[in-house]
mmCIF file of C-alpha atoms in Angstrom:
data_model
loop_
_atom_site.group_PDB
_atom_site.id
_atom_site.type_symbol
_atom_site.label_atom_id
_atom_site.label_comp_id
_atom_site.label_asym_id
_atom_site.label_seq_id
_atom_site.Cartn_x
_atom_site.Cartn_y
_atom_site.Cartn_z
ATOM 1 C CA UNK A 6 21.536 9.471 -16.020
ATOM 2 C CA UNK A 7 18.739 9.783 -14.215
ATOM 3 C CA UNK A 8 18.350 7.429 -10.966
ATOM 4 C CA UNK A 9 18.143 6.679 -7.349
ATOM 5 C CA UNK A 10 21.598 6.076 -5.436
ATOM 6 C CA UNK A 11 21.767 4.294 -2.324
ATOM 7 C CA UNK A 12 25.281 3.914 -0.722
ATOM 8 C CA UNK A 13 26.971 2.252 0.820
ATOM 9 C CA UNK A 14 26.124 -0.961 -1.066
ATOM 10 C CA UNK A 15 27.495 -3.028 2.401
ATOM 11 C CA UNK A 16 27.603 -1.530 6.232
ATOM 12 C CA UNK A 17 28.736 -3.455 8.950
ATOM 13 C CA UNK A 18 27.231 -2.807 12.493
ATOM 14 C CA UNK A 19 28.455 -3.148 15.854
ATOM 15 C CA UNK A 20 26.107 -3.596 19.057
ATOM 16 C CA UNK A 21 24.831 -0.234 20.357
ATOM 17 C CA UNK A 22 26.185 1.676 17.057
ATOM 18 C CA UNK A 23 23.837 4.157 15.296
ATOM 19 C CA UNK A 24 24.529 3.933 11.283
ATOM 20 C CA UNK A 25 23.185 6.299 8.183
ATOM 21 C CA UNK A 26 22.205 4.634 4.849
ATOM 22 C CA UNK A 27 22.509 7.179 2.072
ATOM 23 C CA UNK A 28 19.616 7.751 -0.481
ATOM 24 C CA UNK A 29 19.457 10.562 -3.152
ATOM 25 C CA UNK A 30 17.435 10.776 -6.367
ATOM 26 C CA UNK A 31 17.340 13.006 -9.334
ATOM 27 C CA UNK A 32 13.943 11.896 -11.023
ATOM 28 C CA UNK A 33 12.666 14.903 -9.350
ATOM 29 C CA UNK A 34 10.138 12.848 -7.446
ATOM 30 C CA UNK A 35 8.215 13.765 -4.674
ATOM 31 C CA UNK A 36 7.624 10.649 -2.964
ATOM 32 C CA UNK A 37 10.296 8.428 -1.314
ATOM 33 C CA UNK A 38 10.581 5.038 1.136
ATOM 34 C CA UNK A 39 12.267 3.077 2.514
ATOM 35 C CA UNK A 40 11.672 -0.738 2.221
ATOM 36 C CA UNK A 41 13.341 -3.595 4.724
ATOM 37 C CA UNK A 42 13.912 -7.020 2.669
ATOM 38 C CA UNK A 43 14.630 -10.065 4.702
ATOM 39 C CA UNK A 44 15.050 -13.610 3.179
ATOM 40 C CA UNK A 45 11.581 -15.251 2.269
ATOM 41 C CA UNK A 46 9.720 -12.207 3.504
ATOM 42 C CA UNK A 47 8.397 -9.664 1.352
ATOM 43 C CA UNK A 48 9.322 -5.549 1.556
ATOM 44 C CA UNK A 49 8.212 -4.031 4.769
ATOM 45 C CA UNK A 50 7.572 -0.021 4.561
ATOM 46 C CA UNK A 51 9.787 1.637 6.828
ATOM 47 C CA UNK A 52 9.296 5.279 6.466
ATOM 48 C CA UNK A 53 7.795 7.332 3.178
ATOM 49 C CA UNK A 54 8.187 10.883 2.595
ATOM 50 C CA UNK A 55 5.496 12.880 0.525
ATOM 51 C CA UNK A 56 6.915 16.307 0.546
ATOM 52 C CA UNK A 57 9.862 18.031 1.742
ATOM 53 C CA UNK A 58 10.144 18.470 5.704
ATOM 54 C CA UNK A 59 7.144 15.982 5.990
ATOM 55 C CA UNK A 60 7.418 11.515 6.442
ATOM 56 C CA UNK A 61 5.288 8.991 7.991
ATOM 57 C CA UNK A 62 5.883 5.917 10.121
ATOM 58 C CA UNK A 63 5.231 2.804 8.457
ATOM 59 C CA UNK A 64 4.967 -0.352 9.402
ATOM 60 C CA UNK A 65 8.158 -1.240 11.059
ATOM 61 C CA UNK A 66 9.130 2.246 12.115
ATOM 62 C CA UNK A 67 10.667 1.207 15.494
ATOM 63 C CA UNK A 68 14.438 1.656 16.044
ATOM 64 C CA UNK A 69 14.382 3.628 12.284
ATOM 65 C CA UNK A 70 14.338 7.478 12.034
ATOM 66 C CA UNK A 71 14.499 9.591 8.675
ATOM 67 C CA UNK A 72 15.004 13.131 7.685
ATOM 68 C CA UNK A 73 13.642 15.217 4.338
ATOM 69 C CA UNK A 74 15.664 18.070 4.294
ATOM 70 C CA UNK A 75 15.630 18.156 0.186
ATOM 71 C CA UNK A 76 13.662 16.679 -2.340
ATOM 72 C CA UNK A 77 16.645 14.480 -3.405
ATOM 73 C CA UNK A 78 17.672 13.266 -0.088
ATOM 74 C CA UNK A 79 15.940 10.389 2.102
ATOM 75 C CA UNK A 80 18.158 9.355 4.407
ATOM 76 C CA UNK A 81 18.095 6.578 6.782
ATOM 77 C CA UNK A 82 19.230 6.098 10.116
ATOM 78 C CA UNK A 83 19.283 2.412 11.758
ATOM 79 C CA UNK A 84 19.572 2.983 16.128
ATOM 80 C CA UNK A 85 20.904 1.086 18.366
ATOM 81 C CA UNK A 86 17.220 0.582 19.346
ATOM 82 C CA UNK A 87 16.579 -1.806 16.379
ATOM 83 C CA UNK A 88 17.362 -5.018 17.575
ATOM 84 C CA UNK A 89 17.273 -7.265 14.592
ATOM 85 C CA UNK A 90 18.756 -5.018 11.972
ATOM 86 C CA UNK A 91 20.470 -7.232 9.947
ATOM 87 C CA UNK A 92 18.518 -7.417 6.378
ATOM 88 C CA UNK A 93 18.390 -5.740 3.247
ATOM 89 C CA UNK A 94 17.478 -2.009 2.635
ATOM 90 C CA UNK A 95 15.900 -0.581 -0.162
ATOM 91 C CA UNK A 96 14.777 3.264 -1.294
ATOM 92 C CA UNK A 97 12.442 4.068 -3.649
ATOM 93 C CA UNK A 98 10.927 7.023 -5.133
ATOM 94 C CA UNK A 99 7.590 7.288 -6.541
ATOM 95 C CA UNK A 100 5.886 9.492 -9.222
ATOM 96 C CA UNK A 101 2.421 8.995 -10.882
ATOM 97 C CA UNK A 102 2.093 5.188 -9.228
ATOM 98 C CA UNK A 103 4.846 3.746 -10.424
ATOM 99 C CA UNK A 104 8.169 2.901 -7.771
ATOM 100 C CA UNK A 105 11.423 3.403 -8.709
ATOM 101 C CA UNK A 106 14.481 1.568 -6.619
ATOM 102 C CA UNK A 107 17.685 1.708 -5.714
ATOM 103 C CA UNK A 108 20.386 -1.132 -5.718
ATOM 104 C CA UNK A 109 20.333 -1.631 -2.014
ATOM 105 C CA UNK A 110 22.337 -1.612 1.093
ATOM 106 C CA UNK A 111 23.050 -4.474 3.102
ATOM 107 C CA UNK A 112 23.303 -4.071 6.720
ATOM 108 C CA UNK A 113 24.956 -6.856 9.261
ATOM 109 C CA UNK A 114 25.568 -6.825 12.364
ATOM 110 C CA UNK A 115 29.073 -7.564 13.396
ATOM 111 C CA UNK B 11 -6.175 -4.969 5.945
ATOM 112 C CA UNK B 12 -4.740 -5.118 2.399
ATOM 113 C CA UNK B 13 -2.943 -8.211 1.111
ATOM 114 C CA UNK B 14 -0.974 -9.503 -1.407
ATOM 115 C CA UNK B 15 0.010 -13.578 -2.233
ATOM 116 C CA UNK B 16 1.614 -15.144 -4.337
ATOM 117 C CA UNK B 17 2.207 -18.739 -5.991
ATOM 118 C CA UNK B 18 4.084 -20.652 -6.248
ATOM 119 C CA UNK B 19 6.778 -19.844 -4.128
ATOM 120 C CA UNK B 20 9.755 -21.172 -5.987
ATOM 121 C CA UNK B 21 9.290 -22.284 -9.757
ATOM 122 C CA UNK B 22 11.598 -24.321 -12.154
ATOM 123 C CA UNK B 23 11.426 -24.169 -15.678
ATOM 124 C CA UNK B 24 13.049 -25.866 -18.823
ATOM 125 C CA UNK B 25 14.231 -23.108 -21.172
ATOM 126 C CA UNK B 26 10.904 -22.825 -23.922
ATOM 127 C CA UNK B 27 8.391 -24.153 -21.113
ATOM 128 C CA UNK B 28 5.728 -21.736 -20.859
ATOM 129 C CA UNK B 29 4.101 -21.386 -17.394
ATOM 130 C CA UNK B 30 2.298 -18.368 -15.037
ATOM 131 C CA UNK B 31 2.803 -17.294 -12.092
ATOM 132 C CA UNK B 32 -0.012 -15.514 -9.781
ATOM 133 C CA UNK B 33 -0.448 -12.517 -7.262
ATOM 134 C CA UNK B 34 -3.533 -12.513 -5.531
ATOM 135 C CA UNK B 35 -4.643 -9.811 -3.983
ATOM 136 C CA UNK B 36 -7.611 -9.113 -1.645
ATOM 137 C CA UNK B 37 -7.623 -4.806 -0.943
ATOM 138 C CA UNK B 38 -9.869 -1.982 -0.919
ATOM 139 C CA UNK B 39 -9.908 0.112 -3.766
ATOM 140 C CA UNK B 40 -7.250 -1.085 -6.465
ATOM 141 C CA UNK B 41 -5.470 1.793 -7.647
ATOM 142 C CA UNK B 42 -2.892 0.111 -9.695
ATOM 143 C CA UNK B 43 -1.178 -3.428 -9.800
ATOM 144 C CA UNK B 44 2.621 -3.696 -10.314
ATOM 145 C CA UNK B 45 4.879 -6.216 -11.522
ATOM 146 C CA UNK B 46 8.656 -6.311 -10.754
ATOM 147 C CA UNK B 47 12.149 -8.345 -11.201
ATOM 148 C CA UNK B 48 14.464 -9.027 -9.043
ATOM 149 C CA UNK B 49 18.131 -10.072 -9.477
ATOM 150 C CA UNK B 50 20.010 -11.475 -6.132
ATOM 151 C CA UNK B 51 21.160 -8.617 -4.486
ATOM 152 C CA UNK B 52 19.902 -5.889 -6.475
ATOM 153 C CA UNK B 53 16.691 -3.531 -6.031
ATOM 154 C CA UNK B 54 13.459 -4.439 -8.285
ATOM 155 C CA UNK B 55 12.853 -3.570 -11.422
ATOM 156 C CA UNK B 56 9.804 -1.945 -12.449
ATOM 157 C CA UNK B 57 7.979 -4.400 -15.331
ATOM 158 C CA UNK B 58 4.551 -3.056 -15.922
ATOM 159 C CA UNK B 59 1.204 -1.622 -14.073
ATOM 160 C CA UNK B 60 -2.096 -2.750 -14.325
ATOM 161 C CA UNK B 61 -4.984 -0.156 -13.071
ATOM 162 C CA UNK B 62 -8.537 -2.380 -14.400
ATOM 163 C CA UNK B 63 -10.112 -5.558 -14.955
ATOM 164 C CA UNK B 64 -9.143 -6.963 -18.185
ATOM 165 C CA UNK B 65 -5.861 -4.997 -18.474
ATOM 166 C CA UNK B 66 -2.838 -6.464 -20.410
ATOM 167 C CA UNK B 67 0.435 -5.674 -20.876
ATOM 168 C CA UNK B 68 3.585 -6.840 -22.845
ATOM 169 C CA UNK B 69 7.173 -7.189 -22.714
ATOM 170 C CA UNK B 70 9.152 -9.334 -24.506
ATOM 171 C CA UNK B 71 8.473 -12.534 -23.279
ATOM 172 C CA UNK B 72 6.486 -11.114 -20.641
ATOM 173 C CA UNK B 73 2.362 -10.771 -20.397
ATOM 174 C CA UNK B 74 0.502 -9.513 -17.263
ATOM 175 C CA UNK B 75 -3.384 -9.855 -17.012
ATOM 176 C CA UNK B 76 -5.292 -8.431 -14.707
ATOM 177 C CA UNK B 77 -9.315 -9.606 -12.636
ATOM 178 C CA UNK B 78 -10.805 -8.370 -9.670
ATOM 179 C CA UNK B 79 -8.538 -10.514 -7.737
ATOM 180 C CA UNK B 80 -5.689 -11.918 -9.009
ATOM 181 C CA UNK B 81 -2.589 -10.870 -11.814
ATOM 182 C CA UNK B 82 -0.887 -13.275 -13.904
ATOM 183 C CA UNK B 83 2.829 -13.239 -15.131
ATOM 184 C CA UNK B 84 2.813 -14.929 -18.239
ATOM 185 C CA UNK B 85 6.555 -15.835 -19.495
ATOM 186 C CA UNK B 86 6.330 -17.654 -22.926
ATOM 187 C CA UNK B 87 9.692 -19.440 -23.871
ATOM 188 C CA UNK B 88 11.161 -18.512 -20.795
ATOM 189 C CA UNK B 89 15.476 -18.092 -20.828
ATOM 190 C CA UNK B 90 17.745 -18.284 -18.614
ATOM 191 C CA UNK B 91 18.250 -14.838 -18.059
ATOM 192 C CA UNK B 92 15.052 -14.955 -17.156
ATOM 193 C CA UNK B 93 15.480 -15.780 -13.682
ATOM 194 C CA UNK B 94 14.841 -13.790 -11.613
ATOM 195 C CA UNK B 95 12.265 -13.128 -8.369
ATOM 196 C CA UNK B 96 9.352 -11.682 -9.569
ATOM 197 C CA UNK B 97 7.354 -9.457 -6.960
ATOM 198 C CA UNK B 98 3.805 -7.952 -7.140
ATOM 199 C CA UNK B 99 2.906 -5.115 -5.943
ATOM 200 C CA UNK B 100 -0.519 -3.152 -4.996
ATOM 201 C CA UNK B 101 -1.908 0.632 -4.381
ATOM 202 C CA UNK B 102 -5.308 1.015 -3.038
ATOM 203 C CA UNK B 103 -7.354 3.636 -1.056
ATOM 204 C CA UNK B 104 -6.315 1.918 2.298
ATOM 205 C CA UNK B 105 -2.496 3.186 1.827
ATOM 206 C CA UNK B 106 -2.678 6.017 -0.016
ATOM 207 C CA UNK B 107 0.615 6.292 -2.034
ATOM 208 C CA UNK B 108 2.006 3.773 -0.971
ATOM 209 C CA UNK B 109 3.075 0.143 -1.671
ATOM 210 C CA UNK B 110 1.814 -3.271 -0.718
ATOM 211 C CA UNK B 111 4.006 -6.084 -1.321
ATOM 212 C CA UNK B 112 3.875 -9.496 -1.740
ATOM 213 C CA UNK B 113 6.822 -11.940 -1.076
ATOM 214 C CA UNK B 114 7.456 -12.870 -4.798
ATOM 215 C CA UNK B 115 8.097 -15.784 -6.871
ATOM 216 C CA UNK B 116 11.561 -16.659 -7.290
ATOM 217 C CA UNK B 117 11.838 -18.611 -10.691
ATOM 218 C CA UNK B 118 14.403 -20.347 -12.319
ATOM 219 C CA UNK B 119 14.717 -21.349 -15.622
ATOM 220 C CA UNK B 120 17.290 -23.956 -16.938
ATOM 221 C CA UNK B 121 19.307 -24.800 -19.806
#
C-alpha cells in the first residue's frame, strides 16, 4: 500500500536530549514537511523539502533540523535547543497540490 | 501575509441537522483551496481541492464551494461518524508549494 509512515507514534523526551522522528514515503513524491500541531492552534511549517539534498526553513525552524538524503526519507530531528517541544508532529508529502499525511508522532517532554 | 480563518470554532449538531462551516481566506494568488478531516490523534485526511470561483465538489455527505474569499463545508444529514475537525487549507504565489493552514473546526455531531 502506498503511504507515508511516521514512527514512532509516541517519544518521550528528557531535558537537554536530542530525538529523531522517522518519516518515509513511497508515493514517489517530491515534496515533503513537516507540520507542528499544538492544541487550538493550527499546523505550523517546520521544514519542507523540494528535491533531494535540498529543504527550507519554515516558520518555526528554530531548535528543528532535517536531512534529505532520499526521496523517501524526511527525517526530523527535535534539539535540545527547542524549548517547548512538547506537541504533535506531522509529515506530509505533496504531489500536484494536493498533501498527503502521516498518522503522527507525539512528542512530550518527560 | 497570507491567512486562513475559520468559524465557528467548535460546532454541535443533531444527527440529520444540516449546517456549514467556513474558511476564510485573505492571500495573494489562490492556487488551490483544500479541505481536510481530522480524527483525535491521527494526521488529516485529504477531502477535496478547490482551484476557482464557483468551484464545487462532492462527497458523500460532503459539499465544498468556493468565492474569492471564503470556502464552505456543507455536511447535509450529518452522522456521528462524522465528527471530526475539519481543517482548511490554502496555496498561493506567496508560499510557493507550500501550505497555509487554518486552525479548523472541530464538529460534533450527536445521536
Amino acid at each position: 500500500d502506498g503511504g507515508i509512515t511516521q514512527s514512532p507514534k509516541y517519544l518521550f523526551r528528557k531535558e537537554g536530549q536530542n530525538v529523531t522522528l522517522s518519516c518515509e514515503q513511497n508515493l514517489n513524491h517530491d515534496a515533503m514537511y513537516w507540520y507542528r500541531q499544538d492544541p487550538g492552534q493550527g499546523l505550523r511549517l517546520i521544514y519542507y523539502s523540494q528535491i533531494v539534498n535540498d529543504f527550507q526553513k519554515g516558520d518555526i525552524a528554530e531548535g528543528y533540523s532535517v536531512s534529505r538524503e532520499k526521496k523517501e526519507s524526511f527525517p526530523l530531528t527535535v534539539t535540545s535547543a527547542q524549548k517547548n517541544p512538547t506537541a504533535f508532529y506531522l509529515c506530509a508529502s505533496s504531489i500536484s497540490g494536493e498533501a498527503f499525511f502521516g498518522q503522527g508522532t507525539r512528542l512530550t517532554v518527560v | 501575509e497570507d491567512q486562513v480563518t475559520q468559524s465557528p470554532e467548535a460546532l454541535r449538531l443533531q444527527e440529520g441537522e444540516s449546517s456549514s462551516l467556513n474558511c476564510s481566506y485573505t492571500v495573494s494568488g489562490l492556487r488551490g483551496l483544500f479541505w481536510y478531516r481530522q480524527d483525535p490523534g491521527k494526521g488529516p485526511e485529504f477531502l477535496f481541492t478547490l482551484y476557482s470561483a464557483g468551484e464545487e465538489k462532492e462527497k458523500e455527505r460532503l459539499k465544498a464551494t468556493l468565492t474569492k474569499k471564503e470556502s464552505f463545508l456543507h455536511i447535509t444529514a450529518p452522522k456521528p461518524e462524522d465528527s471530526a475537525t475539519y481543517l482548511c487549507a490554502v496555496i498561493s504565489d506567496n508560499y510557493g508549494q507550500n501550505f497555509v493552514f487554518g486552525p479548523g473546526t472541530r464538529l460534533s455531531v450527536l445521536p
